mmCIF file of C-alpha atoms in Angstrom:
data_model
loop_
_atom_site.group_PDB
_atom_site.id
_atom_site.type_symbol
_atom_site.label_atom_id
_atom_site.label_comp_id
_atom_site.label_asym_id
_atom_site.label_seq_id
_atom_site.Cartn_x
_atom_site.Cartn_y
_atom_site.Cartn_z
ATOM 1 C CA MET A 1 -10.191 -17.077 3.199
ATOM 2 C CA GLY A 2 -10.637 -16.276 6.879
ATOM 3 C CA ALA A 3 -12.641 -18.372 9.283
ATOM 4 C CA LYS A 4 -15.502 -17.072 11.332
ATOM 5 C CA LYS A 5 -15.105 -16.817 15.070
ATOM 6 C CA SER A 6 -16.358 -19.843 16.981
ATOM 7 C CA SER A 7 -15.835 -19.200 20.663
ATOM 8 C CA PRO A 8 -15.447 -16.361 23.137
ATOM 9 C CA GLN A 9 -12.032 -14.748 23.279
ATOM 10 C CA PRO A 10 -9.752 -15.926 26.078
ATOM 11 C CA THR A 11 -8.350 -13.374 28.487
ATOM 12 C CA LEU A 12 -4.948 -11.799 27.995
ATOM 13 C CA ALA A 13 -3.677 -13.578 31.117
ATOM 14 C CA GLU A 14 -4.833 -16.972 29.766
ATOM 15 C CA LEU A 15 -3.042 -16.421 26.466
ATOM 16 C CA GLN A 16 0.133 -15.236 28.170
ATOM 17 C CA GLN A 17 0.095 -18.277 30.462
ATOM 18 C CA LYS A 18 -0.264 -20.676 27.497
ATOM 19 C CA ILE A 19 2.720 -19.085 25.783
ATOM 20 C CA ARG A 20 4.901 -19.123 28.887
ATOM 21 C CA ALA A 21 3.904 -22.723 29.670
ATOM 22 C CA VAL A 22 5.758 -23.911 26.548
ATOM 23 C CA GLY A 23 8.881 -21.919 27.369
ATOM 24 C CA LEU A 24 8.338 -18.916 25.107
ATOM 25 C CA ARG A 25 8.322 -15.264 26.080
ATOM 26 C CA SER A 26 4.874 -13.735 25.972
ATOM 27 C CA THR A 27 5.102 -10.984 23.354
ATOM 28 C CA SER A 28 2.382 -8.872 21.756
ATOM 29 C CA PRO A 29 2.615 -10.619 18.358
ATOM 30 C CA ARG A 30 2.453 -14.092 19.928
ATOM 31 C CA VAL A 31 -0.549 -13.138 22.027
ATOM 32 C CA ALA A 32 -2.282 -11.640 18.967
ATOM 33 C CA VAL A 33 -1.638 -14.729 16.814
ATOM 34 C CA LEU A 34 -2.796 -17.071 19.557
ATOM 35 C CA ARG A 35 -5.913 -14.950 20.133
ATOM 36 C CA GLU A 36 -6.872 -15.174 16.442
ATOM 37 C CA LEU A 37 -6.264 -18.917 16.282
ATOM 38 C CA GLU A 38 -8.087 -19.490 19.576
ATOM 39 C CA THR A 39 -11.312 -17.991 18.234
ATOM 40 C CA ALA A 40 -11.144 -19.247 14.633
ATOM 41 C CA SER A 41 -13.537 -21.994 13.560
ATOM 42 C CA ALA A 42 -11.187 -23.295 10.843
ATOM 43 C CA PRO A 43 -7.461 -23.276 10.094
ATOM 44 C CA LEU A 44 -6.073 -19.857 9.096
ATOM 45 C CA SER A 45 -3.382 -19.108 6.542
ATOM 46 C CA HIS A 46 -0.543 -16.685 7.150
ATOM 47 C CA ALA A 47 -2.351 -14.263 4.799
ATOM 48 C CA ASP A 48 -5.541 -14.578 6.887
ATOM 49 C CA LEU A 49 -3.578 -13.636 9.988
ATOM 50 C CA VAL A 50 -1.855 -10.731 8.221
ATOM 51 C CA ASP A 51 -5.272 -9.404 7.144
ATOM 52 C CA ALA A 52 -6.652 -9.778 10.658
ATOM 53 C CA LEU A 53 -3.668 -8.322 12.507
ATOM 54 C CA CYS A 54 -2.051 -5.735 10.217
ATOM 55 C CA ASP A 55 -4.139 -2.951 11.802
ATOM 56 C CA GLU A 56 -2.496 -3.826 15.127
ATOM 57 C CA GLY A 57 0.896 -2.928 13.635
ATOM 58 C CA PHE A 58 2.312 -6.413 13.002
ATOM 59 C CA ASP A 59 4.056 -7.010 9.682
ATOM 60 C CA ARG A 60 4.051 -10.214 7.627
ATOM 61 C CA VAL A 61 7.528 -11.322 8.707
ATOM 62 C CA THR A 62 6.832 -10.829 12.418
ATOM 63 C CA LEU A 63 3.633 -12.848 12.151
ATOM 64 C CA TYR A 64 5.345 -15.624 10.189
ATOM 65 C CA ARG A 65 8.204 -15.897 12.687
ATOM 66 C CA ASN A 66 5.745 -16.069 15.563
ATOM 67 C CA LEU A 67 3.655 -18.718 13.796
ATOM 68 C CA THR A 68 6.851 -20.736 13.387
ATOM 69 C CA ASP A 69 7.772 -20.297 17.066
ATOM 70 C CA LEU A 70 4.282 -21.282 18.249
ATOM 71 C CA THR A 71 4.275 -24.308 15.927
ATOM 72 C CA GLU A 72 7.712 -25.492 17.053
ATOM 73 C CA ALA A 73 6.642 -25.051 20.692
ATOM 74 C CA GLY A 74 3.634 -27.326 20.094
ATOM 75 C CA LEU A 75 0.859 -24.763 20.607
ATOM 76 C CA VAL A 76 -0.072 -24.608 16.930
ATOM 77 C CA LEU A 77 -0.555 -27.245 14.230
ATOM 78 C CA ARG A 78 0.505 -26.516 10.638
ATOM 79 C CA SER A 79 -1.098 -28.253 7.665
ATOM 80 C CA ASP A 80 -0.828 -28.099 3.889
ATOM 81 C CA LEU A 81 -4.250 -29.061 2.595
ATOM 82 C CA GLY A 82 -3.050 -29.667 -0.943
ATOM 83 C CA ASP A 83 -3.055 -26.115 -2.266
ATOM 84 C CA HIS A 84 0.510 -25.294 -1.167
ATOM 85 C CA VAL A 85 -0.755 -22.856 1.468
ATOM 86 C CA TRP A 86 0.190 -23.556 5.065
ATOM 87 C CA ARG A 87 -2.766 -23.251 7.405
ATOM 88 C CA PHE A 88 -2.441 -22.957 11.151
ATOM 89 C CA GLU A 89 -4.738 -23.904 13.988
ATOM 90 C CA LEU A 90 -4.522 -24.094 17.721
ATOM 91 C CA ARG A 91 -3.627 -27.443 19.261
ATOM 92 C CA ARG A 92 -6.532 -28.045 21.643
ATOM 93 C CA ALA A 93 -6.250 -29.520 25.141
ATOM 94 C CA GLY A 94 -8.853 -32.253 24.580
ATOM 95 C CA LYS A 95 -8.869 -35.002 21.978
ATOM 96 C CA GLU A 96 -9.778 -32.586 19.195
ATOM 97 C CA HIS A 97 -6.777 -31.375 17.175
ATOM 98 C CA GLN A 98 -4.332 -33.759 18.878
ATOM 99 C CA GLY A 99 -2.209 -35.093 16.026
ATOM 100 C CA PHE A 100 -5.167 -36.363 13.991
ATOM 101 C CA HIS A 101 -8.305 -34.809 12.714
ATOM 102 C CA ALA A 102 -9.656 -34.463 9.226
ATOM 103 C CA HIS A 103 -10.207 -31.341 7.153
ATOM 104 C CA PHE A 104 -12.704 -30.776 4.359
ATOM 105 C CA THR A 105 -11.850 -28.403 1.508
ATOM 106 C CA CYS A 106 -14.530 -27.202 -0.895
ATOM 107 C CA THR A 107 -13.288 -27.507 -4.471
ATOM 108 C CA ASP A 108 -15.542 -24.636 -5.587
ATOM 109 C CA CYS A 109 -15.099 -21.863 -2.998
ATOM 110 C CA GLY A 110 -11.950 -23.047 -1.194
ATOM 111 C CA THR A 111 -13.525 -23.041 2.269
ATOM 112 C CA VAL A 112 -11.615 -25.223 4.735
ATOM 113 C CA ALA A 113 -13.382 -26.794 7.703
ATOM 114 C CA CYS A 114 -12.300 -29.120 10.483
ATOM 115 C CA LEU A 115 -14.469 -32.222 10.474
ATOM 116 C CA PRO A 116 -16.001 -33.269 13.783
ATOM 117 C CA GLU A 117 -14.307 -35.944 15.843
ATOM 118 C CA GLY A 118 -15.439 -39.363 14.676
ATOM 119 C CA ALA A 119 -16.164 -38.274 11.095
ATOM 120 C CA ILE A 120 -13.168 -40.315 9.963
ATOM 121 C CA ALA A 121 -11.899 -43.364 11.859
ATOM 122 C CA LEU A 122 -8.409 -44.767 11.393
ATOM 123 C CA THR A 123 -7.747 -48.364 12.315
ATOM 124 C CA PRO A 124 -4.113 -49.448 12.589
ATOM 125 C CA VAL A 125 -3.445 -52.683 10.732
ATOM 126 C CA LYS A 126 -0.368 -54.849 10.408
ATOM 127 C CA GLY A 127 1.986 -53.391 7.836
ATOM 128 C CA ALA A 128 0.641 -49.844 8.119
ATOM 129 C CA PRO A 129 3.110 -47.062 8.925
ATOM 130 C CA ARG A 130 3.675 -46.393 12.628
ATOM 131 C CA ALA A 131 2.412 -42.847 12.115
ATOM 132 C CA LEU A 132 -1.047 -44.338 11.675
ATOM 133 C CA ALA A 133 -0.832 -46.147 15.013
ATOM 134 C CA ASN A 134 0.506 -42.991 16.660
ATOM 135 C CA ARG A 135 -2.247 -40.956 14.993
ATOM 136 C CA ALA A 136 0.295 -38.476 13.629
ATOM 137 C CA VAL A 137 -1.395 -38.171 10.250
ATOM 138 C CA GLU A 138 -3.203 -35.565 8.194
ATOM 139 C CA VAL A 139 -6.440 -36.499 6.456
ATOM 140 C CA GLN A 140 -8.058 -34.196 3.958
ATOM 141 C CA LEU A 141 -11.269 -34.628 2.046
ATOM 142 C CA ARG A 142 -12.241 -32.621 -1.009
ATOM 143 C CA GLY A 143 -15.631 -32.032 -2.474
ATOM 144 C CA VAL A 144 -18.361 -29.436 -2.790
ATOM 145 C CA CYS A 145 -19.590 -27.847 0.440
ATOM 146 C CA ASP A 146 -23.277 -27.483 1.288
ATOM 147 C CA ARG A 147 -23.197 -23.770 0.471
ATOM 148 C CA CYS A 148 -21.889 -24.365 -3.070
ATOM 149 C CA ASP A 149 -23.920 -27.511 -3.771
#
């Protein structure tokens, strides 16, 4: 299920600069993937990106390889929200999307949403894994969304 657009599209030059800043070549598929993730309001699956970008001439394998490259370069976060489907989202410059933020998945319609910062607070305690202290964790909540309730 695709996510609605949340913000204005960045310029081509801005996208190319982001890609080059992490040591990757700026290619058409990478720019297209980054553009879609930049304007999405929720994490997108590979299938969502294929649906959005197939009319631009990019095949499934090309998009998957570029998602992998962008993830390994640190521009994109990859999450499995419990349904065995990888979802991808842009790693943001501010606090949001930096190693920890929670997702909500509706058990009725399957909609995935990023929860606002502060919706879930993690407090490191003695004996907890270091990942918790480093905030390198994934938190997912399940329930019925407002639309389905």
